[in-house]
Amino acid sequence: MKIEGREYRTIWFENNVIKIIDQTKLPHQFIIKELKTIKDAINAIKVMEVRGAPLIGGTAAYGLALAVQENNDSEFIEKSAKDLIQSRPTAINLNWAVDRMMKKLSGINSDQILDIALNEAKEICDEDEKFCENIGINGLKIIEEIYNKKKDTVNILTHCNAGWLATINWGTATSPIYHAHKKGIPVHVWVDETRPRNQGANLTSYELNEEEIPNTIIADNTGGILMQRGEVDMCIVGTDRTLSNGDVCNKIGTYLKALAAHDNNVPFYVALPSSTIDWDTKYAKDIPIEERNSEELSHIEGIDENNKIKKILIYPNKSKAMNLAFDVTPAKYVTGLITERGIAEASFDGLKKLFK
Ligand code: MRU
């Protein structure tokens, strides 16, 4: 998608380094950062220079290629894979990408191992781009249906950033929105700010602006009243891990939006590529929920009058704070799962029909 009119993907490999858009600097600075070692890749995931489940997976895949480039000894590669998996615990795409890379590399110790690693990482990223595009084509039908009934702007609420910046391109939740916009359907997006890191305000609103899609940032607690007033036609969110029973783990606050949507008969859709489905974990309580540094809550970053990025304390300095990064929305509150193969009911049978 576009930034200042120029097409980008979120990650690419060039001249032996990974190139990423440093998302900790957006929206105030657009910086392309180079990751030269596996350590750089792990750090980029941990500090969220790259974030969003599919992009974390893509970075892990290229990160392993960097490990191979540094030292193609199998012990080093295995240790790198383990360190990558521990860098962020909730998004299942990370384990999925590392497993896929390790399967591809197992038993190979020829001169070709680096090429094989790079090709597989590129394939993982290309596939994600294609899947997200298909999610858009499938999700477009829902937006079209609403528009055909309403004959007026379709208001869509989204949480966090499940946009193209969270994937390789297109996004998951935003892909149907981009497709609708390209087709000339009038859409307007309510963007949850998404405290504490403000991915909605800093990233979703930013990328929608760049594509000229009308959007309004709202505080995280505003969605409920907008739904009561009939000002939300549908919700679409992304997910970091969806269980095979249809339970959806996503950015903290998603669950409360789903409850409000249920109470107000607003359709609540979740968009995801199949790499985000966790077929192994049975129960929501077994999903590892990342708890991040409480400084993300107590401090806030912005730009001052001299165009300098500044971080300031906003809480009483003696207060304790707790920063759980994700929650789980039970399948019963999910209207449907928009995937690259079609729209599934949020249930084992629903997913099984699409993914035999
Ligand atoms: O903590 P983040 O910014 O990595 O969380 C991102 C989300 O929760 C997204 O909704 C999810 O990864 C889906 S991205 C297409």
CSV table of C-alpha atoms and ligand atoms in Angstrom, one decimal:
chain,number,residue,atom,x,y,z
A,1,MET,CA,0.0,0.0,0.0
A,2,LYS,CA,1.0,3.7,-0.2
A,3,ILE,CA,3.0,6.1,1.9
A,4,GLU,CA,3.2,9.5,0.4
A,5,GLY,CA,2.0,8.1,-2.9
A,6,ARG,CA,4.7,5.4,-3.1
A,7,GLU,CA,4.0,1.7,-2.9
A,8,TYR,CA,5.7,-0.2,0.0
A,9,ARG,CA,5.6,-3.6,1.6
A,10,THR,CA,6.4,-3.8,5.3
A,11,ILE,CA,9.5,-6.0,5.0
A,12,TRP,CA,12.0,-6.9,2.2
A,13,PHE,CA,15.5,-8.3,1.8
A,14,GLU,CA,18.1,-6.3,0.0
A,15,ASN,CA,21.9,-6.3,-0.1
A,16,ASN,CA,22.1,-9.0,2.6
A,17,VAL,CA,20.0,-7.1,5.2
A,18,ILE,CA,16.3,-7.1,6.1
A,19,LYS,CA,14.6,-3.7,5.6
A,20,ILE,CA,11.6,-2.7,7.7
A,21,ILE,CA,9.5,0.4,8.3
A,22,ASP,CA,10.3,1.2,12.0
A,23,GLN,CA,6.8,1.3,13.4
A,24,THR,CA,7.9,2.7,16.8
A,25,LYS,CA,8.6,6.0,14.9
A,26,LEU,CA,5.2,6.3,13.1
A,27,PRO,CA,3.3,8.4,12.5
A,28,HIS,CA,5.7,11.3,13.1
A,29,GLN,CA,8.8,9.9,11.4
A,30,PHE,CA,9.0,7.5,8.4
A,31,ILE,CA,12.3,5.6,8.9
A,32,ILE,CA,13.4,2.5,7.0
A,33,LYS,CA,15.6,0.5,9.3
A,34,GLU,CA,18.1,-2.3,8.4
A,35,LEU,CA,18.3,-5.5,10.4
A,36,LYS,CA,21.7,-7.1,9.9
A,37,THR,CA,21.8,-9.9,12.4
A,38,ILE,CA,19.4,-12.4,14.0
A,39,LYS,CA,19.8,-10.4,17.2
A,40,ASP,CA,18.5,-7.3,15.4
A,41,ALA,CA,15.5,-9.3,14.1
A,42,ILE,CA,14.7,-10.6,17.6
A,43,ASN,CA,15.0,-7.1,19.1
A,44,ALA,CA,12.8,-5.6,16.3
A,45,ILE,CA,10.0,-8.0,17.3
A,46,LYS,CA,10.5,-7.5,21.0
A,47,VAL,CA,10.4,-3.7,21.0
A,48,MET,CA,7.7,-3.7,18.3
A,49,GLU,CA,9.6,-2.0,15.5
A,50,VAL,CA,7.6,-4.7,13.6
A,51,ARG,CA,4.4,-5.9,15.1
A,52,GLY,CA,1.1,-7.5,14.0
A,53,ALA,CA,0.9,-11.3,13.9
A,54,PRO,CA,1.6,-11.9,10.1
A,55,LEU,CA,4.5,-9.4,10.0
A,56,ILE,CA,6.0,-10.9,13.2
A,57,GLY,CA,5.9,-14.2,11.3
A,58,GLY,CA,7.5,-12.7,8.2
A,59,THR,CA,10.2,-11.1,10.3
A,60,ALA,CA,11.0,-14.3,12.1
A,61,ALA,CA,11.3,-16.1,8.7
A,62,TYR,CA,13.8,-13.5,7.3
A,63,GLY,CA,15.4,-13.4,10.8
A,64,LEU,CA,16.3,-17.1,10.4
A,65,ALA,CA,17.7,-16.4,7.0
A,66,LEU,CA,19.9,-13.8,8.7
A,67,ALA,CA,21.0,-16.5,11.2
A,68,VAL,CA,22.0,-18.8,8.4
A,69,GLN,CA,23.9,-16.0,6.7
A,70,GLU,CA,25.8,-15.3,10.0
A,71,ASN,CA,26.6,-18.9,10.8
A,72,ASN,CA,25.1,-21.9,9.1
A,73,ASP,CA,26.0,-24.3,11.9
A,74,SER,CA,22.9,-26.3,12.9
A,75,GLU,CA,23.3,-25.6,16.6
A,76,PHE,CA,23.3,-21.8,16.0
A,77,ILE,CA,20.3,-22.0,13.7
A,78,GLU,CA,18.3,-24.1,16.3
A,79,LYS,CA,19.2,-21.7,19.1
A,80,SER,CA,18.1,-18.7,16.9
A,81,ALA,CA,14.8,-20.4,16.2
A,82,LYS,CA,14.2,-20.9,20.0
A,83,ASP,CA,15.2,-17.3,20.8
A,84,LEU,CA,12.8,-16.0,18.0
A,85,ILE,CA,9.9,-18.0,19.4
A,86,GLN,CA,10.4,-16.5,22.8
A,87,SER,CA,10.5,-12.9,21.5
A,88,ARG,CA,6.7,-12.5,21.7
A,89,PRO,CA,4.5,-15.2,23.1
A,90,THR,CA,0.9,-14.6,21.8
A,91,ALA,CA,1.0,-14.3,18.0
A,92,ILE,CA,0.9,-17.9,16.7
A,93,ASN,CA,2.3,-16.8,13.3
A,94,LEU,CA,5.7,-16.6,14.9
A,95,ASN,CA,5.8,-20.3,15.9
A,96,TRP,CA,4.2,-21.2,12.5
A,97,ALA,CA,6.8,-19.3,10.5
A,98,VAL,CA,9.7,-20.6,12.5
A,99,ASP,CA,8.4,-24.2,12.3
A,100,ARG,CA,8.0,-23.9,8.5
A,101,MET,CA,11.5,-22.5,8.1
A,102,MET,CA,13.1,-25.1,10.3
A,103,LYS,CA,11.3,-27.9,8.4
A,104,LYS,CA,12.6,-26.5,5.1
A,105,LEU,CA,16.2,-26.2,6.5
A,106,SER,CA,16.3,-29.5,8.3
A,107,GLY,CA,19.0,-31.8,7.0
A,108,ILE,CA,20.4,-29.3,4.6
A,109,ASN,CA,24.1,-28.4,5.0
A,110,SER,CA,25.1,-27.6,1.5
A,111,ASP,CA,26.2,-24.3,0.1
A,112,GLN,CA,22.6,-23.7,-1.0
A,113,ILE,CA,21.2,-23.4,2.6
A,114,LEU,CA,21.2,-19.6,2.5
A,115,ASP,CA,19.3,-19.5,-0.8
A,116,ILE,CA,16.8,-22.0,0.4
A,117,ALA,CA,16.2,-20.0,3.6
A,118,LEU,CA,15.8,-16.7,1.7
A,119,ASN,CA,13.5,-18.3,-0.8
A,120,GLU,CA,11.3,-19.8,1.9
A,121,ALA,CA,11.1,-16.5,3.8
A,122,LYS,CA,10.1,-14.7,0.6
A,123,GLU,CA,7.5,-17.3,-0.1
A,124,ILE,CA,6.0,-16.9,3.4
A,125,CYS,CA,5.8,-13.2,2.8
A,126,ASP,CA,4.4,-13.5,-0.7
A,127,GLU,CA,1.8,-16.0,0.5
A,128,ASP,CA,0.7,-13.7,3.3
A,129,GLU,CA,0.3,-10.8,0.8
A,130,LYS,CA,-1.9,-13.1,-1.5
A,131,PHE,CA,-3.9,-14.4,1.5
A,132,CYS,CA,-4.6,-10.9,2.8
A,133,GLU,CA,-5.7,-9.8,-0.7
A,134,ASN,CA,-8.1,-12.7,-0.8
A,135,ILE,CA,-9.4,-11.8,2.7
A,136,GLY,CA,-10.2,-8.4,1.2
A,137,ILE,CA,-12.1,-10.0,-1.7
A,138,ASN,CA,-14.1,-12.2,0.6
A,139,GLY,CA,-14.8,-9.5,3.2
A,140,LEU,CA,-15.8,-7.0,0.5
A,141,LYS,CA,-19.0,-9.1,-0.1
A,142,ILE,CA,-20.2,-8.3,3.5
A,143,ILE,CA,-19.5,-4.6,3.1
A,144,GLU,CA,-21.3,-4.6,-0.3
A,145,GLU,CA,-24.3,-6.3,1.2
A,146,ILE,CA,-24.6,-3.6,3.9
A,147,TYR,CA,-24.1,-0.9,1.4
A,148,ASN,CA,-26.8,-2.3,-0.9
A,149,LYS,CA,-29.3,-2.2,1.9
A,150,LYS,CA,-28.3,1.1,3.4
A,151,LYS,CA,-27.4,3.0,0.3
A,152,ASP,CA,-25.2,5.3,2.4
A,153,THR,CA,-21.7,5.3,3.9
A,154,VAL,CA,-20.8,2.1,5.7
A,155,ASN,CA,-19.4,2.8,9.1
A,156,ILE,CA,-16.9,0.2,10.2
A,157,LEU,CA,-15.3,0.0,13.7
A,158,THR,CA,-11.8,-1.5,14.1
A,159,HIS,CA,-9.5,-2.1,17.0
A,160,CYS,CA,-5.7,-1.9,17.1
A,161,ASN,CA,-3.8,-2.1,13.8
A,162,ALA,CA,-4.8,-5.1,11.7
A,163,GLY,CA,-3.9,-3.0,8.6
A,164,TRP,CA,-1.2,-3.5,6.0
A,165,LEU,CA,1.4,-2.3,8.5
A,166,ALA,CA,0.6,-5.4,10.6
A,167,THR,CA,1.0,-7.8,7.6
A,168,ILE,CA,3.1,-7.8,4.5
A,169,ASN,CA,0.6,-5.8,2.5
A,170,TRP,CA,-3.2,-5.2,2.4
A,171,GLY,CA,-3.8,-6.0,6.1
A,172,THR,CA,-6.4,-8.4,7.4
A,173,ALA,CA,-9.2,-6.2,8.9
A,174,THR,CA,-8.4,-3.4,6.6
A,175,SER,CA,-8.2,-5.4,3.4
A,176,PRO,CA,-12.0,-5.6,2.9
A,177,ILE,CA,-12.1,-1.8,3.6
A,178,TYR,CA,-9.4,-1.1,1.0
A,179,HIS,CA,-11.2,-3.3,-1.6
A,180,ALA,CA,-14.6,-1.5,-0.9
A,181,HIS,CA,-12.9,1.9,-1.3
A,182,LYS,CA,-11.3,0.8,-4.6
A,183,LYS,CA,-14.7,-0.3,-5.8
A,184,GLY,CA,-16.2,3.1,-5.0
A,185,ILE,CA,-18.3,2.0,-2.0
A,186,PRO,CA,-18.3,4.9,0.6
A,187,VAL,CA,-16.8,3.7,3.8
A,188,HIS,CA,-15.9,5.5,7.0
A,189,VAL,CA,-13.8,3.8,9.7
A,190,TRP,CA,-14.1,4.4,13.5
A,191,VAL,CA,-10.5,3.8,14.7
A,192,ASP,CA,-10.1,2.7,18.3
A,193,GLU,CA,-7.1,4.6,19.7
A,194,THR,CA,-5.9,1.3,21.3
A,195,ARG,CA,-4.1,2.2,24.5
A,196,PRO,CA,-1.5,1.8,25.7
A,197,ARG,CA,0.6,1.8,22.5
A,198,ASN,CA,-2.0,3.5,20.4
A,199,GLN,CA,-1.6,1.3,17.3
A,200,GLY,CA,-5.1,2.5,16.2
A,201,ALA,CA,-4.3,6.2,16.3
A,202,ASN,CA,-0.6,5.9,15.3
A,203,LEU,CA,-0.8,3.2,12.6
A,204,THR,CA,-4.4,2.5,11.4
A,205,SER,CA,-5.5,6.1,11.1
A,206,TYR,CA,-2.1,6.9,9.5
A,207,GLU,CA,-2.3,4.2,6.9
A,208,LEU,CA,-6.0,5.0,6.1
A,209,ASN,CA,-5.1,8.6,5.6
A,210,GLU,CA,-2.4,7.7,3.2
A,211,GLU,CA,-5.0,5.7,1.2
A,212,GLU,CA,-7.5,8.6,1.5
A,213,ILE,CA,-10.1,6.6,3.4
A,214,PRO,CA,-12.2,8.7,5.7
A,215,ASN,CA,-11.6,7.7,9.4
A,216,THR,CA,-12.1,9.1,12.9
A,217,ILE,CA,-10.0,8.2,15.9
A,218,ILE,CA,-12.1,7.5,19.0
A,219,ALA,CA,-11.1,6.7,22.6
A,220,ASP,CA,-11.2,3.0,23.3
A,221,ASN,CA,-14.4,3.4,25.4
A,222,THR,CA,-16.4,5.2,22.8
A,223,GLY,CA,-17.5,2.2,20.6
A,224,GLY,CA,-20.3,1.3,22.9
A,225,ILE,CA,-22.3,4.5,22.7
A,226,LEU,CA,-21.7,4.7,18.9
A,227,MET,CA,-23.2,1.2,18.6
A,228,GLN,CA,-26.2,2.2,20.7
A,229,ARG,CA,-26.7,5.2,18.5
A,230,GLY,CA,-26.7,3.1,15.3
A,231,GLU,CA,-23.5,4.7,14.1
A,232,VAL,CA,-21.6,1.4,13.6
A,233,ASP,CA,-22.7,-0.9,10.8
A,234,MET,CA,-20.1,-3.6,11.5
A,235,CYS,CA,-16.9,-4.3,13.4
A,236,ILE,CA,-13.8,-5.9,11.8
A,237,VAL,CA,-10.8,-6.8,13.8
A,238,GLY,CA,-7.7,-8.9,13.3
A,239,THR,CA,-6.4,-11.7,15.6
A,240,ASP,CA,-3.1,-12.9,16.9
A,241,ARG,CA,-4.3,-16.4,17.5
A,242,THR,CA,-7.6,-18.0,16.7
A,243,LEU,CA,-8.3,-21.4,18.2
A,244,SER,CA,-9.9,-24.2,16.2
A,245,ASN,CA,-13.1,-23.7,18.2
A,246,GLY,CA,-13.4,-20.1,17.0
A,247,ASP,CA,-12.2,-18.3,20.1
A,248,VAL,CA,-10.3,-15.2,19.1
A,249,CYS,CA,-7.3,-13.8,20.8
A,250,ASN,CA,-6.5,-10.2,19.9
A,251,LYS,CA,-5.3,-6.9,21.2
A,252,ILE,CA,-6.6,-6.1,24.7
A,253,GLY,CA,-10.0,-4.5,24.5
A,254,THR,CA,-11.3,-6.5,21.6
A,255,TYR,CA,-13.5,-8.6,23.9
A,256,LEU,CA,-15.3,-5.5,25.3
A,257,LYS,CA,-16.0,-4.4,21.7
A,258,ALA,CA,-17.5,-7.8,20.9
A,259,LEU,CA,-19.7,-7.7,24.0
A,260,ALA,CA,-21.0,-4.2,23.0
A,261,ALA,CA,-21.5,-5.4,19.4
A,262,HIS,CA,-23.5,-8.4,20.6
A,263,ASP,CA,-25.7,-6.3,22.8
A,264,ASN,CA,-26.5,-4.0,19.9
A,265,ASN,CA,-26.8,-6.5,17.1
A,266,VAL,CA,-23.8,-5.2,15.3
A,267,PRO,CA,-22.0,-7.8,13.2
A,268,PHE,CA,-18.6,-8.6,14.7
A,269,TYR,CA,-16.2,-10.1,12.1
A,270,VAL,CA,-12.6,-11.2,12.6
A,271,ALA,CA,-10.2,-11.3,9.6
A,272,LEU,CA,-7.3,-13.7,9.5
A,273,PRO,CA,-5.0,-15.7,7.3
A,274,SER,CA,-4.9,-19.5,8.0
A,275,SER,CA,-1.4,-19.0,9.5
A,276,THR,CA,-3.1,-17.4,12.5
A,277,ILE,CA,-5.2,-20.5,13.3
A,278,ASP,CA,-3.9,-22.5,16.3
A,279,TRP,CA,-5.1,-26.1,15.6
A,280,ASP,CA,-3.3,-27.4,18.7
A,281,THR,CA,-4.3,-25.4,21.7
A,282,LYS,CA,-7.7,-26.5,22.9
A,283,TYR,CA,-8.7,-24.0,25.5
A,284,ALA,CA,-8.5,-20.2,25.6
A,285,LYS,CA,-7.0,-20.3,29.1
A,286,ASP,CA,-3.9,-22.1,27.6
A,287,ILE,CA,-3.1,-19.2,25.3
A,288,PRO,CA,0.0,-17.4,26.6
A,289,ILE,CA,-1.1,-13.8,27.1
A,290,GLU,CA,1.8,-11.4,26.8
A,291,GLU,CA,2.3,-9.0,29.7
A,292,ARG,CA,4.4,-6.0,28.7
A,293,ASN,CA,6.3,-3.4,30.6
A,294,SER,CA,4.0,-1.1,32.6
A,295,GLU,CA,6.0,1.9,31.3
A,296,GLU,CA,3.9,1.6,28.1
A,297,LEU,CA,0.9,2.7,30.2
A,298,SER,CA,2.6,5.2,32.6
A,299,HIS,CA,4.5,7.0,29.8
A,300,ILE,CA,3.4,8.4,26.5
A,301,GLU,CA,5.3,9.5,23.5
A,302,GLY,CA,4.5,12.3,21.1
A,303,ILE,CA,6.0,15.2,19.1
A,304,ASP,CA,6.7,18.6,20.7
A,305,GLU,CA,6.5,22.0,19.3
A,306,ASN,CA,10.1,21.7,18.0
A,307,ASN,CA,9.2,18.5,16.0
A,308,LYS,CA,11.1,16.4,18.6
A,309,ILE,CA,9.8,13.1,19.8
A,310,LYS,CA,9.3,13.3,23.5
A,311,LYS,CA,8.3,10.7,26.1
A,312,ILE,CA,6.6,11.9,29.3
A,313,LEU,CA,5.2,10.4,32.5
A,314,ILE,CA,1.4,10.6,32.7
A,315,TYR,CA,0.7,8.6,35.9
A,316,PRO,CA,1.4,9.4,39.6
A,317,ASN,CA,5.0,8.3,39.9
A,318,LYS,CA,4.2,5.9,42.9
A,319,SER,CA,1.3,4.1,41.1
A,320,LYS,CA,1.5,0.5,40.0
A,321,ALA,CA,0.2,-0.4,36.5
A,322,MET,CA,-0.6,-3.7,34.8
A,323,ASN,CA,-0.2,-4.1,31.0
A,324,LEU,CA,-1.9,-7.2,29.6
A,325,ALA,CA,-1.5,-7.0,25.8
A,326,PHE,CA,-4.2,-9.4,24.6
A,327,ASP,CA,-7.6,-10.8,25.5
A,328,VAL,CA,-9.8,-13.6,24.2
A,329,THR,CA,-13.2,-13.1,22.6
A,330,PRO,CA,-15.3,-16.3,22.9
A,331,ALA,CA,-16.5,-17.7,19.6
A,332,LYS,CA,-20.2,-17.1,20.5
A,333,TYR,CA,-19.6,-13.3,20.0
A,334,VAL,CA,-18.0,-13.7,16.6
A,335,THR,CA,-20.3,-13.3,13.6
A,336,GLY,CA,-17.8,-14.9,11.2
A,337,LEU,CA,-14.1,-15.4,10.4
A,338,ILE,CA,-13.0,-13.8,7.1
A,339,THR,CA,-10.2,-16.0,5.8
A,340,GLU,CA,-8.4,-16.3,2.4
A,341,ARG,CA,-10.6,-19.2,1.5
A,342,GLY,CA,-14.0,-17.6,2.4
A,343,ILE,CA,-16.0,-16.7,5.5
A,344,ALA,CA,-16.2,-19.4,8.2
A,345,GLU,CA,-18.5,-19.7,11.1
A,346,ALA,CA,-16.4,-19.3,14.3
A,347,SER,CA,-16.5,-22.9,15.2
A,348,PHE,CA,-14.5,-26.1,14.7
A,349,ASP,CA,-16.9,-27.3,12.0
A,350,GLY,CA,-16.9,-23.9,10.3
A,351,LEU,CA,-13.1,-23.8,10.1
A,352,LYS,CA,-12.9,-27.5,9.1
A,353,LYS,CA,-15.2,-26.9,6.1
A,354,LEU,CA,-12.7,-24.4,4.7
A,355,PHE,CA,-9.5,-26.0,5.9
A,356,LYS,CA,-9.7,-29.8,5.6
B,1,MRU,O1,0.7,-5.9,19.9
B,1,MRU,P1,0.5,-5.8,18.4
B,1,MRU,O2,0.5,-4.4,17.9
B,1,MRU,O3,1.5,-6.7,17.7
B,1,MRU,O4,-0.9,-6.4,18.2
B,1,MRU,C1,-1.5,-6.5,17.0
B,1,MRU,C2,-2.9,-7.0,17.0
B,1,MRU,O5,-3.5,-7.2,18.0
B,1,MRU,C3,-3.5,-7.2,15.6
B,1,MRU,O6,-4.9,-7.0,15.7
B,1,MRU,C4,-3.2,-8.7,15.2
B,1,MRU,O7,-1.8,-9.0,15.3
B,1,MRU,C5,-3.7,-8.9,13.8
B,1,MRU,S1,-2.7,-8.2,12.6
B,1,MRU,C6,-3.3,-8.5,11.1
